Tab-separated table of C-alpha atoms in Angstrom:
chain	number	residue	atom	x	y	z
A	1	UNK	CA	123.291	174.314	70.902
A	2	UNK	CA	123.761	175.951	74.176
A	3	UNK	CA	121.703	173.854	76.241
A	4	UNK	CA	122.701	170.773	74.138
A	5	UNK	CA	126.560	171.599	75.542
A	6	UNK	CA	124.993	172.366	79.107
A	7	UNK	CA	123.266	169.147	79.494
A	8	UNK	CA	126.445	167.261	78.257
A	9	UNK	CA	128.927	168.581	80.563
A	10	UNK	CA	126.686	168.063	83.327
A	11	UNK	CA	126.550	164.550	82.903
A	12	UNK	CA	129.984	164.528	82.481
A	13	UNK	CA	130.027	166.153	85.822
A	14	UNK	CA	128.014	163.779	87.654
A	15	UNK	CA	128.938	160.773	86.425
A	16	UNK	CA	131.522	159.919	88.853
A	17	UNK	CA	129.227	160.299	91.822
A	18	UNK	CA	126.689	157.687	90.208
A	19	UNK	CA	129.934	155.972	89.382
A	20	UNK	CA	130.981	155.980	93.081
A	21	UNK	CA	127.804	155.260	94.627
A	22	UNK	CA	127.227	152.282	92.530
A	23	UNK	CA	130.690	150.841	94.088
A	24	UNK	CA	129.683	152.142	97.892
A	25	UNK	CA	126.272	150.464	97.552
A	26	UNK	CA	127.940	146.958	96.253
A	27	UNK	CA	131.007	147.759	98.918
A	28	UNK	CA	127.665	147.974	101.460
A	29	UNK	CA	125.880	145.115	99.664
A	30	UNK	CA	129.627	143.042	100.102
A	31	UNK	CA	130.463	143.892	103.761
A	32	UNK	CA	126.246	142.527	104.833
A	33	UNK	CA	126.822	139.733	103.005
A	34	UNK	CA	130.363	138.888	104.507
A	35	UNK	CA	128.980	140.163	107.821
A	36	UNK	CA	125.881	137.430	107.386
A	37	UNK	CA	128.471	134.002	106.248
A	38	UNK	CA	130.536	135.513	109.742
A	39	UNK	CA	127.272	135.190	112.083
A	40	UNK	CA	126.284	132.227	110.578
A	41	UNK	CA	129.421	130.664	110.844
A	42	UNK	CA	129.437	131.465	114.428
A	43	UNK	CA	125.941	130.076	114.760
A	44	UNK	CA	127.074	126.617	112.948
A	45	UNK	CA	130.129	126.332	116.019
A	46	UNK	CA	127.277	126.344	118.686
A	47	UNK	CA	124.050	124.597	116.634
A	48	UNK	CA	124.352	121.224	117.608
A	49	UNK	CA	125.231	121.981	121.684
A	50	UNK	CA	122.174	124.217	121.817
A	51	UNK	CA	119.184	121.857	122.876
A	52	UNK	CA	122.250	119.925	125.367
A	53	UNK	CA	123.846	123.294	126.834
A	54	UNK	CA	122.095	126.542	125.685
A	55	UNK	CA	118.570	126.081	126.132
A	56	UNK	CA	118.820	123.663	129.425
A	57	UNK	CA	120.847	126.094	131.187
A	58	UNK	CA	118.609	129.190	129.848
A	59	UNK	CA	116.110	127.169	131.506
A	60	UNK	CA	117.785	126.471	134.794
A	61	UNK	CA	119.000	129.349	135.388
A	62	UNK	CA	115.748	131.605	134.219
A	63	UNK	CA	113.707	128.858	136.762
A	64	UNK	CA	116.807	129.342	139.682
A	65	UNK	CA	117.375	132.995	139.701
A	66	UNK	CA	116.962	134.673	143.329
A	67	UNK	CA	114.935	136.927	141.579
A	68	UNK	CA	113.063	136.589	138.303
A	69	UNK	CA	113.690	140.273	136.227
A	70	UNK	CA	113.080	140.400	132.524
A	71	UNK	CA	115.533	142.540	132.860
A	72	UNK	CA	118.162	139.509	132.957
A	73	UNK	CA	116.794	137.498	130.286
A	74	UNK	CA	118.640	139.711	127.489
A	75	UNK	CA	121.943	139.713	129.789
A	76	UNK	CA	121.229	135.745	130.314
A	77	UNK	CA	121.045	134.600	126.900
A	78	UNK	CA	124.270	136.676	125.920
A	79	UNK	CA	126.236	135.171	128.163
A	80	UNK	CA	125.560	131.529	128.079
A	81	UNK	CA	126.037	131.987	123.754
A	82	UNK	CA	129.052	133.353	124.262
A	83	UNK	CA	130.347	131.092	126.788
A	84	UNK	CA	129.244	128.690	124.502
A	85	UNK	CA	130.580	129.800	121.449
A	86	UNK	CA	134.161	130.250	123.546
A	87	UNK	CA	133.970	126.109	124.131
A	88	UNK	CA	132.807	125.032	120.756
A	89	UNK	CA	135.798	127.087	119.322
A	90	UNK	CA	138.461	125.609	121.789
A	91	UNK	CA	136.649	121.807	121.081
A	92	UNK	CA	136.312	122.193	117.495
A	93	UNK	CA	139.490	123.658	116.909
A	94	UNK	CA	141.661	120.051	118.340
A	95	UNK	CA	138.733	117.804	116.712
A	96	UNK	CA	138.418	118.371	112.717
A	97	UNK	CA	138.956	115.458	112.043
A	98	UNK	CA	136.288	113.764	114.664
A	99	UNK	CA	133.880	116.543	112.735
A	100	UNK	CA	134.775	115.438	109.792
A	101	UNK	CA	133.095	112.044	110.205
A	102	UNK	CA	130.620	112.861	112.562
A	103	UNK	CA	129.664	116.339	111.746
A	104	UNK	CA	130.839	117.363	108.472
A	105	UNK	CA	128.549	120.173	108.192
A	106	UNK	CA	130.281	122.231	110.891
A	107	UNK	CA	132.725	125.120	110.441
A	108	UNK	CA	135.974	123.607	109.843
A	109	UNK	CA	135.689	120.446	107.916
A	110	UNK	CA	133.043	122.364	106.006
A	111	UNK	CA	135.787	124.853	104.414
A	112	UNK	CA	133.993	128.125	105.863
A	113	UNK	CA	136.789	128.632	108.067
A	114	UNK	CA	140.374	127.159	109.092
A	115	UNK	CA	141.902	125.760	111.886
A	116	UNK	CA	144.269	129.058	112.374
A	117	UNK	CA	141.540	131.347	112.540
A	118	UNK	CA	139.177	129.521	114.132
A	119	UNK	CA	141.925	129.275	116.942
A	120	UNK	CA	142.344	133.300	117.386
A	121	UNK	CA	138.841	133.525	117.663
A	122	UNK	CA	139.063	130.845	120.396
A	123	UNK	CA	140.998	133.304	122.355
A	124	UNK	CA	139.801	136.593	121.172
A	125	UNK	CA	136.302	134.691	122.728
A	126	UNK	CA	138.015	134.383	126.107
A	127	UNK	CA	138.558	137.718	126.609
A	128	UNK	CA	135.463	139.156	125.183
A	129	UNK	CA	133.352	136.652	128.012
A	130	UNK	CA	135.652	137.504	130.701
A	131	UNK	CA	134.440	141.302	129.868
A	132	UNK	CA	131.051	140.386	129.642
A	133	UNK	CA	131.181	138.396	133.121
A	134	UNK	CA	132.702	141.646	134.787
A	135	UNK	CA	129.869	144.080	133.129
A	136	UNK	CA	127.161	141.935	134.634
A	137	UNK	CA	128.874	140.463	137.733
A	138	UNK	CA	129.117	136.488	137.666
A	139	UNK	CA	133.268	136.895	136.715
A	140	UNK	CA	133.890	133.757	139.161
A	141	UNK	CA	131.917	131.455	136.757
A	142	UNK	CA	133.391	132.818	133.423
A	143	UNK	CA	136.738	131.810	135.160
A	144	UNK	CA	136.151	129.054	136.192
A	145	UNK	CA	134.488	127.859	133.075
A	146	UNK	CA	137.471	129.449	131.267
A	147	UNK	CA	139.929	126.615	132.983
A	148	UNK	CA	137.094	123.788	132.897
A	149	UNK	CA	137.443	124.217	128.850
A	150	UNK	CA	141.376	124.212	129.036
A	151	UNK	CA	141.525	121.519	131.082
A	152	UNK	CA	138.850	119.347	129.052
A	153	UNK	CA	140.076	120.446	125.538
A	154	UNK	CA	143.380	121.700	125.387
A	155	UNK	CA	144.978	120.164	128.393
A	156	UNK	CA	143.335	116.738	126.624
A	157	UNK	CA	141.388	115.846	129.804
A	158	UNK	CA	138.473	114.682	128.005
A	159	UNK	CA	140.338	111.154	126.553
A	160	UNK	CA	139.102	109.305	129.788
A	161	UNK	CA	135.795	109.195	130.737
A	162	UNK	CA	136.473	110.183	134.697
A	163	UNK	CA	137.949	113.261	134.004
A	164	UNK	CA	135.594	113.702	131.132
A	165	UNK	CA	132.758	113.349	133.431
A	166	UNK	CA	134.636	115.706	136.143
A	167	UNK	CA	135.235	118.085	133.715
A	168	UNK	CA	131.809	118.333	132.127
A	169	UNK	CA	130.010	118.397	135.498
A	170	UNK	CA	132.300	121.997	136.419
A	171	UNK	CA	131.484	122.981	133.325
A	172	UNK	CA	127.550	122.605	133.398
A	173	UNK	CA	127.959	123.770	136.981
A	174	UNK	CA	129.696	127.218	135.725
A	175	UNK	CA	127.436	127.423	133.217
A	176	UNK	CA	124.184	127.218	135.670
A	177	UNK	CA	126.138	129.777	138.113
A	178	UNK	CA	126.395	132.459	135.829
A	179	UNK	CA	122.713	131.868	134.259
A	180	UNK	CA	121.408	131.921	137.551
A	181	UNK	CA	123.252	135.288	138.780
A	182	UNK	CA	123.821	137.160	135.685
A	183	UNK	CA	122.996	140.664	135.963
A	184	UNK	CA	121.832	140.050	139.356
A	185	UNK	CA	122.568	143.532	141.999
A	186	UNK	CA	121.034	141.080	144.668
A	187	UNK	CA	124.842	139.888	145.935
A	188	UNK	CA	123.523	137.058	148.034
A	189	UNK	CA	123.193	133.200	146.921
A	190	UNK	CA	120.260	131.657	148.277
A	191	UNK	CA	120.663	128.319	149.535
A	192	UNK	CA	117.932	126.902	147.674
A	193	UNK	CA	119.693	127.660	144.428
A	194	UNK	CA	122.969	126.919	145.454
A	195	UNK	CA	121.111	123.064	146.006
A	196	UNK	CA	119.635	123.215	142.474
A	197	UNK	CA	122.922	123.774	141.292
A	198	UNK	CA	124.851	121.335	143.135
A	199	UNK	CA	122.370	118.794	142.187
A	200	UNK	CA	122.202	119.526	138.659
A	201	UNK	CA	126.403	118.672	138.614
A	202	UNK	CA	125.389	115.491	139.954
A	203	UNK	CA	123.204	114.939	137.643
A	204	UNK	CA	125.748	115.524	135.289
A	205	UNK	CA	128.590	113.856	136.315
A	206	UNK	CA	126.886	110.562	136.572
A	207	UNK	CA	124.447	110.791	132.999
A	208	UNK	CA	126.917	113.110	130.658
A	209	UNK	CA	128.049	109.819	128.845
A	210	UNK	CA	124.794	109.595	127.354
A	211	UNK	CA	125.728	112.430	124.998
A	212	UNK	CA	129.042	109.893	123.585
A	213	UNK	CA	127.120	107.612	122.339
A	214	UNK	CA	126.561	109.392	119.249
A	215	UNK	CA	130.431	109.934	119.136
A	216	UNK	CA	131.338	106.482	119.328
A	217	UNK	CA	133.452	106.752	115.786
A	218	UNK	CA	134.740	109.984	116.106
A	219	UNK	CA	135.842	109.296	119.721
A	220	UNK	CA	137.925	105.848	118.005
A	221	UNK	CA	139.719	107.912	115.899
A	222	UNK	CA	141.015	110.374	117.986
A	223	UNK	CA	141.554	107.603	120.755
A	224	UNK	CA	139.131	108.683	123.199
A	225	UNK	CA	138.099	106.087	126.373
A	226	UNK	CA	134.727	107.347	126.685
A	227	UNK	CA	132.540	105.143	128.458
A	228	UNK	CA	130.031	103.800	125.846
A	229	UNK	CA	133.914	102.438	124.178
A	230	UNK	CA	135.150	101.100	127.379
A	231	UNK	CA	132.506	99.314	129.175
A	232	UNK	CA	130.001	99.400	125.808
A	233	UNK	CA	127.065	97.155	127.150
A	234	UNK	CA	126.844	98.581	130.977
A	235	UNK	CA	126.937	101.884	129.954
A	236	UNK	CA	124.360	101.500	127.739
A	237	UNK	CA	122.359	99.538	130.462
A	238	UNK	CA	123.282	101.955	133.207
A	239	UNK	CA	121.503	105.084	131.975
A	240	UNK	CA	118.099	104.179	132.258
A	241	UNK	CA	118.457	103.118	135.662
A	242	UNK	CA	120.067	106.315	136.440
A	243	UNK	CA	117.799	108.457	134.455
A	244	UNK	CA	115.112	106.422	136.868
A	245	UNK	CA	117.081	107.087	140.031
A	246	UNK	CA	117.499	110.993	139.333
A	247	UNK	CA	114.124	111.361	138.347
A	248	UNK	CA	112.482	109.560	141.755
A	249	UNK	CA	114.949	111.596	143.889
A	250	UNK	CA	114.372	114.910	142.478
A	251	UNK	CA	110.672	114.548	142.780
A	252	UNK	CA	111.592	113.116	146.535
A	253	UNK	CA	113.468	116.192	147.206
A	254	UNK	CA	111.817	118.892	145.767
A	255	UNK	CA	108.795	117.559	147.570
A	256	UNK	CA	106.784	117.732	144.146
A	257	UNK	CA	102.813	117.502	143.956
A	258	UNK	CA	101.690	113.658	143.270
A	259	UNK	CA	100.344	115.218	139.589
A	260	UNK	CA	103.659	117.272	138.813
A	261	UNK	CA	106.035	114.428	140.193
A	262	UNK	CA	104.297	111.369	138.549
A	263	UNK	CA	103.919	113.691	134.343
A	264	UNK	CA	108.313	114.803	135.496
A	265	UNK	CA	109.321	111.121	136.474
A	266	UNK	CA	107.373	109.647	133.274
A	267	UNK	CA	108.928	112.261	131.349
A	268	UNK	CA	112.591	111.113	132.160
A	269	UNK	CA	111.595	107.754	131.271
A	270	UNK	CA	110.258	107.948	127.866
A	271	UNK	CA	113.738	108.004	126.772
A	272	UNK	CA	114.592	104.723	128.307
A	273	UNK	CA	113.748	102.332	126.025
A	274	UNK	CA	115.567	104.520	123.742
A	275	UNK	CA	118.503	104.247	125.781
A	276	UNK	CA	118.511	100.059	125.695
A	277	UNK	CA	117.955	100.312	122.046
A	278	UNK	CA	120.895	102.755	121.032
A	279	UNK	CA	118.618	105.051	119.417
A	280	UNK	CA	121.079	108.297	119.878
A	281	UNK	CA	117.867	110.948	119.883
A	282	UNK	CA	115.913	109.621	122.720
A	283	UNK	CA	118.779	109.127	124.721
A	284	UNK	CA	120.124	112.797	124.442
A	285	UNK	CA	116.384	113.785	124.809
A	286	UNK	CA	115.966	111.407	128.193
A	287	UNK	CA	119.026	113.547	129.286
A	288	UNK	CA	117.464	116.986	128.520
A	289	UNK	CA	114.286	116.354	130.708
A	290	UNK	CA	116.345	114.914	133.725
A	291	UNK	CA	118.273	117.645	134.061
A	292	UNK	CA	114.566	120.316	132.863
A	293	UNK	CA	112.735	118.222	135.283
A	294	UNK	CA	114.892	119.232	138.007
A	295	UNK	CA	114.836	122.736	137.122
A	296	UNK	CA	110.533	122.981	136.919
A	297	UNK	CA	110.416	120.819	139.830
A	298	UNK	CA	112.742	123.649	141.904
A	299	UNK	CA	110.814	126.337	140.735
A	300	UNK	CA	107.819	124.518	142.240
A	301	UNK	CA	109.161	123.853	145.279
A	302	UNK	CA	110.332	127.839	145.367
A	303	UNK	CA	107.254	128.794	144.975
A	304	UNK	CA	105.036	126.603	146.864
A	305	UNK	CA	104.437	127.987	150.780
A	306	UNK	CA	105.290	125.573	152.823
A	307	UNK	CA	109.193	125.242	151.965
A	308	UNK	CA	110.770	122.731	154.499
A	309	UNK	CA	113.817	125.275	155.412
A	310	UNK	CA	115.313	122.061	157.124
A	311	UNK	CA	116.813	120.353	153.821
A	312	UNK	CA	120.224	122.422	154.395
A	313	UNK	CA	120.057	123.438	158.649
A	314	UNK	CA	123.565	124.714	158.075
A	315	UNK	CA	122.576	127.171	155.696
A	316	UNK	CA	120.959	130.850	156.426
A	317	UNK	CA	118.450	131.051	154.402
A	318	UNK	CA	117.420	134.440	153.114
């Protein structure tokens, strides 16, 4: 009877542990899950800028580094995400209802988060990459990149296509500087890089439209002048001749091998029937490899020998 009474009051006693660690491990199992919908939310702002913005300027900047450290590959893809993330936050933010139509699937229109919050984050994002950029060193692009995304989304300079273009080209230009310098303790710019980059916003400024023509509804109903909705026909006929252009001067001025200039230049024009046809995938693709082909065709001219030091005489070279 003894026992019997000693083995009843000590599960009496110890029932409100099991009790409480049945509630901490669904508290546990709660917060993962909560903490999982968060990141994936996140990951839905930046998924469909990631083959035009994340893993092109991964690329260029992994291909136009001073030095190549695996050290900075960690550093490099943190920054450009979260750079990234800090744009598709400020864009998506004025645009549910171009999302809506075009991209339903993404954060907003999709219910998994509102407009209010979605907006803190925006800013809470500005300050977390501006700490970022100081901690690794490349602060000057983060800023700059910072104001590019004002100016293009909040300021509203993206409803014309000039400023659009202007806009975009600082911002792909910020992006390659700090994904070419992050982490780097080198402190000089090498002028070969500094070319890759300059030609890459050139590149940029002059073939970015190809990425509106995908947007050609969205942009009507927020009363954007983008240039596939202005001048519908020439735009559409103008990017394969640029694409061609881009592609025969790179190879020109990288002074690529026959073999790795003639596989890079038919590269860039696979997409150009696309282009002509309005078939949206190819022409985004077409885009990618211009602005890839530049990159590989830099890091073959880095690395080849005899490097003609006479493209910029002005420049020391280091």
């Amino acid at each position: 009877m003894l026992g019997s009474v000693t083995i009843f009051h000590s599960t009496v006693v110890s029932s409100p542990f099991t009790v409480n660690s049945v509630r901490l491990d669904l508290g546990l199992s709660r917060l993962w899950r909560q903490i999982c919908s968060f990141a994936y939310t996140l990951w839905l702002f930046t998924f469909s800028d990631l083959k035009t913005v994340f893993f092109p300027t991964l690329i260029f900047g992994t291909a136009a580094a001073p030095m190549s450290s695996t050290s900075q590959i960690i550093p490099r893809v943190i920054w450009i995400w979260l750079h990234l993330l800090q744009f598709c936050l400020s864009n998506q933010c004025l645009s549910p209802e171009e999302d809506a139509s075009n991209k339903p699937w993404r954060p907003i229109p999709s219910g998994r988060i509102t407009v209010a919050n979605a907006r803190s984050l925006r800013w809470a994002m500005l300050a977390v990459c501006l700490s970022v950029s100081a901690h690794y060193g490349v602060l000057a692009p983060s800023v700059a990149l910072a104001l590019g995304t004002l100016a293009h989304n909040e300021l509203g300079m993206d409803a014309a296509w000039l400023p659009r273009n202007m806009c975009n080209a600082v911002g792909y230009a910020a992006f390659n500087a700090g994904a070419t310098y992050v982490a780097y303790a080198g402190g000089e710019h090498k002028a070969m890089a500094v070319a890759a980059q300059v030609l890459n916003a050139l590149v940029i400024v002059s073939t970015i439209q190809a990425q509106d023509f995908q947007d050609t509804e969205g942009d009507r109903l927020t009363g954007r002048k983008t240039l596939p909705i202005v001048f519908p026909r020439s735009s559409r006929w103008a990017m394969p001749v640029l694409l061609a252009m881009w592609s025969a001067f790179l190879v020109a001025y990288w002074h690529a091998p026959v073999v790795h200039g003639a596989v890079l230049s038919a590269m860039g024009a696979l997409g150009e029937p696309g282009l002509c046809c309005m078939t949206t995938p190819r022409r985004t693709g077409s885009l990618i490899v211009c602005i890839t082909s530049g990159c590989v065709l830099y890091t073959l001219r880095r690395s080849s020998p005899g490097v003609d030091r006479s493209v910029f005489p002005l420049v020391q070279y280091t």
